[in-house]
XYZ file of C-alpha atoms in Angstrom:
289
model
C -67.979 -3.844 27.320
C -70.032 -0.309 27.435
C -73.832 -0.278 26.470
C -75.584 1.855 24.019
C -76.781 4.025 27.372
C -74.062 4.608 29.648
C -75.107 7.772 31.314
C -78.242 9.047 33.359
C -79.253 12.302 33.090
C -80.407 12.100 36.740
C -77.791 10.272 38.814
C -80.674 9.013 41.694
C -82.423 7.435 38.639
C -79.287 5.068 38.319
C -79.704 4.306 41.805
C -83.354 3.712 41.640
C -83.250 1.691 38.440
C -81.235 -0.420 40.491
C -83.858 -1.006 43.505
C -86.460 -1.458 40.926
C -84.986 -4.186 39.088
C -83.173 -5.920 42.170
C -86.799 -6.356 43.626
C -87.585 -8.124 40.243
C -85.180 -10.580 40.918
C -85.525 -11.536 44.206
C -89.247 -11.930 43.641
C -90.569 -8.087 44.358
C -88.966 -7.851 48.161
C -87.047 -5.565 49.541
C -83.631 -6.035 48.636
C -82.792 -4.181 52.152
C -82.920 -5.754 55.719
C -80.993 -2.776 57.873
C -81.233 -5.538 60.699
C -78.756 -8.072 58.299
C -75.533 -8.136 57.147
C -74.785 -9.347 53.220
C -72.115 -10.666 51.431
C -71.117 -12.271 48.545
C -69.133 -15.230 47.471
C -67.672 -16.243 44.169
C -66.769 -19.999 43.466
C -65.402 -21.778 40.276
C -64.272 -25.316 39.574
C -61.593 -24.529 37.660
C -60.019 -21.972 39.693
C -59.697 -24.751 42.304
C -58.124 -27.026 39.861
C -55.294 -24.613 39.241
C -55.053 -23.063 42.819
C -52.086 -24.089 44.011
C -49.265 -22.667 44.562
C -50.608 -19.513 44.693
C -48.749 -16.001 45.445
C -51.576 -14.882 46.847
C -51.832 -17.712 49.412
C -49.883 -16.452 52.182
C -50.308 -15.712 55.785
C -50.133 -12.441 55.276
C -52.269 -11.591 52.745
C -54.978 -13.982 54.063
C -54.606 -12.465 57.392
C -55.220 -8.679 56.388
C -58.701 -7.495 55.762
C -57.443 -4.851 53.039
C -59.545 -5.907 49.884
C -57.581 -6.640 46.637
C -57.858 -7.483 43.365
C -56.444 -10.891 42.378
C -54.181 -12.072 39.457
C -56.601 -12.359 36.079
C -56.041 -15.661 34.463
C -58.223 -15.367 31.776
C -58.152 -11.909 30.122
C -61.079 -9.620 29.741
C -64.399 -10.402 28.747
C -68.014 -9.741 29.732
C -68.769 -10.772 33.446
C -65.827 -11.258 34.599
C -65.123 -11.441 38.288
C -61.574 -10.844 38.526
C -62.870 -6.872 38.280
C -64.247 -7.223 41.416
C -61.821 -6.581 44.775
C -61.993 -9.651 47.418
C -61.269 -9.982 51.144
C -59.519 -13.005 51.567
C -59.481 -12.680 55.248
C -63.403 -13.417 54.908
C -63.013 -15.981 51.991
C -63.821 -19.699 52.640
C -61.345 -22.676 52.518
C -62.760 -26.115 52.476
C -60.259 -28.964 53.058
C -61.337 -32.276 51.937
C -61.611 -35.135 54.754
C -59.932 -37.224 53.057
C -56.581 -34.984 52.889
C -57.288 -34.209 56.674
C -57.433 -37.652 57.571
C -55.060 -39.281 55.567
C -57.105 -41.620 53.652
C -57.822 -42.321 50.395
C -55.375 -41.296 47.818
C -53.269 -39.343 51.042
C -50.825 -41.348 53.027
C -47.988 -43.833 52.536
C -50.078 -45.930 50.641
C -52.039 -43.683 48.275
C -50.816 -41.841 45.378
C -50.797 -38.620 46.724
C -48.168 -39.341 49.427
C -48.156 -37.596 52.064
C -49.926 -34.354 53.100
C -47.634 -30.649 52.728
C -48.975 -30.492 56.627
C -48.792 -32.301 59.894
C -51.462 -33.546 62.219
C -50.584 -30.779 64.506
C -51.795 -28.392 61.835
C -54.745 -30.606 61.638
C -55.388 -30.465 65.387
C -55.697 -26.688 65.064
C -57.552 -26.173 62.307
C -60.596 -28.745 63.304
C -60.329 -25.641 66.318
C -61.052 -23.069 64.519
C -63.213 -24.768 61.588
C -67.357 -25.902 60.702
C -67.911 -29.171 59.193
C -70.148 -29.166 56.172
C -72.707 -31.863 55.154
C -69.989 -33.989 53.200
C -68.113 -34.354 56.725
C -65.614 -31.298 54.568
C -63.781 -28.764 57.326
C -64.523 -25.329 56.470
C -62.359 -22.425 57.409
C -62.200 -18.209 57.142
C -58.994 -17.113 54.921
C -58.392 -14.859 58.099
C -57.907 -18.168 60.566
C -55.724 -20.035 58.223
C -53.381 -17.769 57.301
C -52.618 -18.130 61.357
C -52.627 -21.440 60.809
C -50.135 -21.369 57.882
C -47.908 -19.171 59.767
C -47.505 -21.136 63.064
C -47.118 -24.407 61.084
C -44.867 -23.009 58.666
C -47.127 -24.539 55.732
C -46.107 -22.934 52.354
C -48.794 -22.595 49.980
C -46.921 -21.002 47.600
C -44.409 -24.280 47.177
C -44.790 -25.584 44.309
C -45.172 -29.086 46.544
C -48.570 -27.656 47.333
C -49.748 -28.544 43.615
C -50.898 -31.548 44.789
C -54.041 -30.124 46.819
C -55.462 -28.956 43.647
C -59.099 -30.089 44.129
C -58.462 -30.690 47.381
C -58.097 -27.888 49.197
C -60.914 -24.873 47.623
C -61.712 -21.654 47.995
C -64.938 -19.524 48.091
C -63.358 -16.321 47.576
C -65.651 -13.751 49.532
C -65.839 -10.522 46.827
C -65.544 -6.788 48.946
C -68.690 -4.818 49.636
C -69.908 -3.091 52.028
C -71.991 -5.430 54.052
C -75.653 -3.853 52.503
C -78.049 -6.265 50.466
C -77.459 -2.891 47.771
C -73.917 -3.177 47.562
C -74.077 -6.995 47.809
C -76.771 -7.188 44.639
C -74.681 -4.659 42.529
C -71.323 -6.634 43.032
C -73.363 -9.939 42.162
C -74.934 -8.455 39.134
C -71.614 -6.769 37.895
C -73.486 -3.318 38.170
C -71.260 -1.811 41.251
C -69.255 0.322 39.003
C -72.141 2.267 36.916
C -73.783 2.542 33.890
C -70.667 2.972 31.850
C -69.955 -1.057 32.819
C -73.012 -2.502 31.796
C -72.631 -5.365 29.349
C -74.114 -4.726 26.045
C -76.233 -7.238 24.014
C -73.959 -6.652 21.197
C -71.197 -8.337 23.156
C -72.330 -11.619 23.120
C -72.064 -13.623 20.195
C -75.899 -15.473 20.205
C -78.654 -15.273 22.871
C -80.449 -12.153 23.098
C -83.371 -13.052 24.694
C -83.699 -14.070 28.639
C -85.305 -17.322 30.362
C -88.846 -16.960 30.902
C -89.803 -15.807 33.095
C -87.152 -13.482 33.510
C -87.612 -11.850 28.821
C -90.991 -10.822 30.898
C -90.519 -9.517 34.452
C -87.215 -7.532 33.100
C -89.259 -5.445 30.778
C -90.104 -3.589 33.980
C -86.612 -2.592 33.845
C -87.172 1.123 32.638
C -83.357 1.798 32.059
C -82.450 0.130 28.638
C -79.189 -0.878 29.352
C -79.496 -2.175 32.514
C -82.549 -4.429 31.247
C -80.403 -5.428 28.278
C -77.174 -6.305 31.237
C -79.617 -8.290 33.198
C -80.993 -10.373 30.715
C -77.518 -11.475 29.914
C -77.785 -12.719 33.533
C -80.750 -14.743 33.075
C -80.356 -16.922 30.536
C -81.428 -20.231 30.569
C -78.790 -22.717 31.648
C -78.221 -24.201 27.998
C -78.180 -20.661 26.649
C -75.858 -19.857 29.426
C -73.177 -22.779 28.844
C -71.430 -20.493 26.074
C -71.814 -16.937 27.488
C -73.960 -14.783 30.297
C -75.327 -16.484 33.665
C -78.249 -18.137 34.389
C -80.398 -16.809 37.707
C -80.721 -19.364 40.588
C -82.377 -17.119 43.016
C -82.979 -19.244 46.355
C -83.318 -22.370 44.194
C -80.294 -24.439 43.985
C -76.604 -22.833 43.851
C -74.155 -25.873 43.560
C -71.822 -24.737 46.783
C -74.674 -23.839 48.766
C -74.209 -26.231 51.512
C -70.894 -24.896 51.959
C -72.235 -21.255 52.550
C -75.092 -23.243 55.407
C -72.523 -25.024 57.060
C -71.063 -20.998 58.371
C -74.733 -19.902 58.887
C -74.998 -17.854 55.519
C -78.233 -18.030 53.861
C -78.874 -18.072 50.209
C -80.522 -15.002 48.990
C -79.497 -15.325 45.233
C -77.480 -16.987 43.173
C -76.229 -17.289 39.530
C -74.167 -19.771 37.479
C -72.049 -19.556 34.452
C -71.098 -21.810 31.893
C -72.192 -25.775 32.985
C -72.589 -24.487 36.800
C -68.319 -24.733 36.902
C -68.639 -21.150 38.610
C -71.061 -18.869 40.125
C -71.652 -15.777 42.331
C -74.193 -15.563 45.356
C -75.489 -13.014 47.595
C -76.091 -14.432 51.103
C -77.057 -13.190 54.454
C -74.529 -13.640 57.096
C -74.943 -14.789 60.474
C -75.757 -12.131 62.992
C -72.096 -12.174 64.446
C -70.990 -10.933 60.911
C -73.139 -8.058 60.071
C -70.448 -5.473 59.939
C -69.659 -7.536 56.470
């Protein structure tokens, strides 16, 4: 996963081909506010589908704000996000209303049977929660694990298998709370030029989406044009390999991020939009990221 360049001879110049090309993307502005805070948040169908139980879903480990890596389930390849280190005390947990309400498929009567939880856990949470457009209760990793912990809900039980699609995370990737730090986790660029993706890792596309083939050439560092391209496909090119770049646009769990008071700054997809990564400005209370 190394490029043809993976050294500078003048470490700044790493740092400002990064500013250079992250004012590309988001449309030549600054990519620094000192006045926000930034984070970023990665989100994937098919992690939900096979969330639970989890061994990572515990009140401890949602409660600390120690960043770690998480279990890889898919092996290496190029973009991957399980490189990155999360804080799961800052990640997002949206509970369907259905499941909180009983309805539906939940209940006596539905196929689901009956919720792993009380309505005593329910109580609580709606206390500590935001409600998103859909009428979905959103909640910080950080508050639910205190949740799971006075209600003695086990997310690791293997009963808990049954909230697959129900119960999702946006797992909130570690940085340092900078629109920098945020755009080089986001663009898998946070750990150097020896990391960049090369073009000769993909199997097809070599080219980006206009107009992104264009405003990258601007990109003086070779390698880290060739990486970013890979990050702007378009989205048929990008079903099979790379990301396709969003920017402010449309980013398909956006409303989840609005319903907290994030903002979209920029966002990417991958594969038929079943995951993506976006940088976001936090609300005021959460600047210290």
């Amino acid at each position: 996963m190394t490029s043809e360049t993976t050294s500078m001879p003048d470490p700044g110049g790493w740092d400002a081909a990064l500013t250079g090309a992250f004012e590309i993307l988001l449309g030549g502005r600054p990519a620094v506010d000192p006045a926000a805070g930034y984070g970023v948040y990665y989100a994937s169908d098919s992690l939900d589908e096979f969330l639970f139980p989890n061994s990572w879903a515990t009140p401890g480990a949602l409660v600390d704000r120690e960043s770690r890596r998480l279990p890889d389930p898919d092996g290496e390849y190029p973009f991957s996000p399980w490189a990155w280190r999360f804080d799961l005390s800052g990640s997002l947990f949206r509970f369907d209303a259905d499941l909180l309400a009983g309805t539906g498929p939940w209940g006596a009567g539905g196929h689901k049977g009956p919720r792993p939880f009380d309505d005593a856990f329910v109580a609580d949470l709606r206390t500590v929660s935001s409600i998103d457009e859909a009428g979905e209760v959103l909640v910080h990793g950080a508050e639910l694990g205190i949740l799971l912990g006075r209600h003695g809900v086990d997310l690791t039980d293997m009963e808990c298998k049954k909230l697959n699609g129900w119960l999702s995370v946006l797992l909130r990737v570690a940085t340092d709370g900078t629109a920098t730090d945020a755009m080089r986790a986001a663009t898998f660029t946070e750990r150097g030029p020896a990391h960049l993706v090369s073009i000769r890792d993909m199997s097809a596309v070599r080219t980006a989406a206009e107009p992104w083939e264009a405003s990258l050439s601007a990109v003086a560092h070779p390698a880290l044009r060739d990486h970013l391209r890979m990050l702007c496909l378009s989205e048929e090119d990008a079903r099979s390999e790379g990301g396709f770049y969003c920017g402010t646009d449309h980013w398909p769990w956006a409303d989840v991020l609005e319903a907290v008071g994030c903002s979209l700054v920029a966002g990417w997809g991958f594969g038929e939009s079943q995951a993506g990564v976006a940088v976001v400005r936090l609300p005021d209370e959460s600047r210290a990221g």
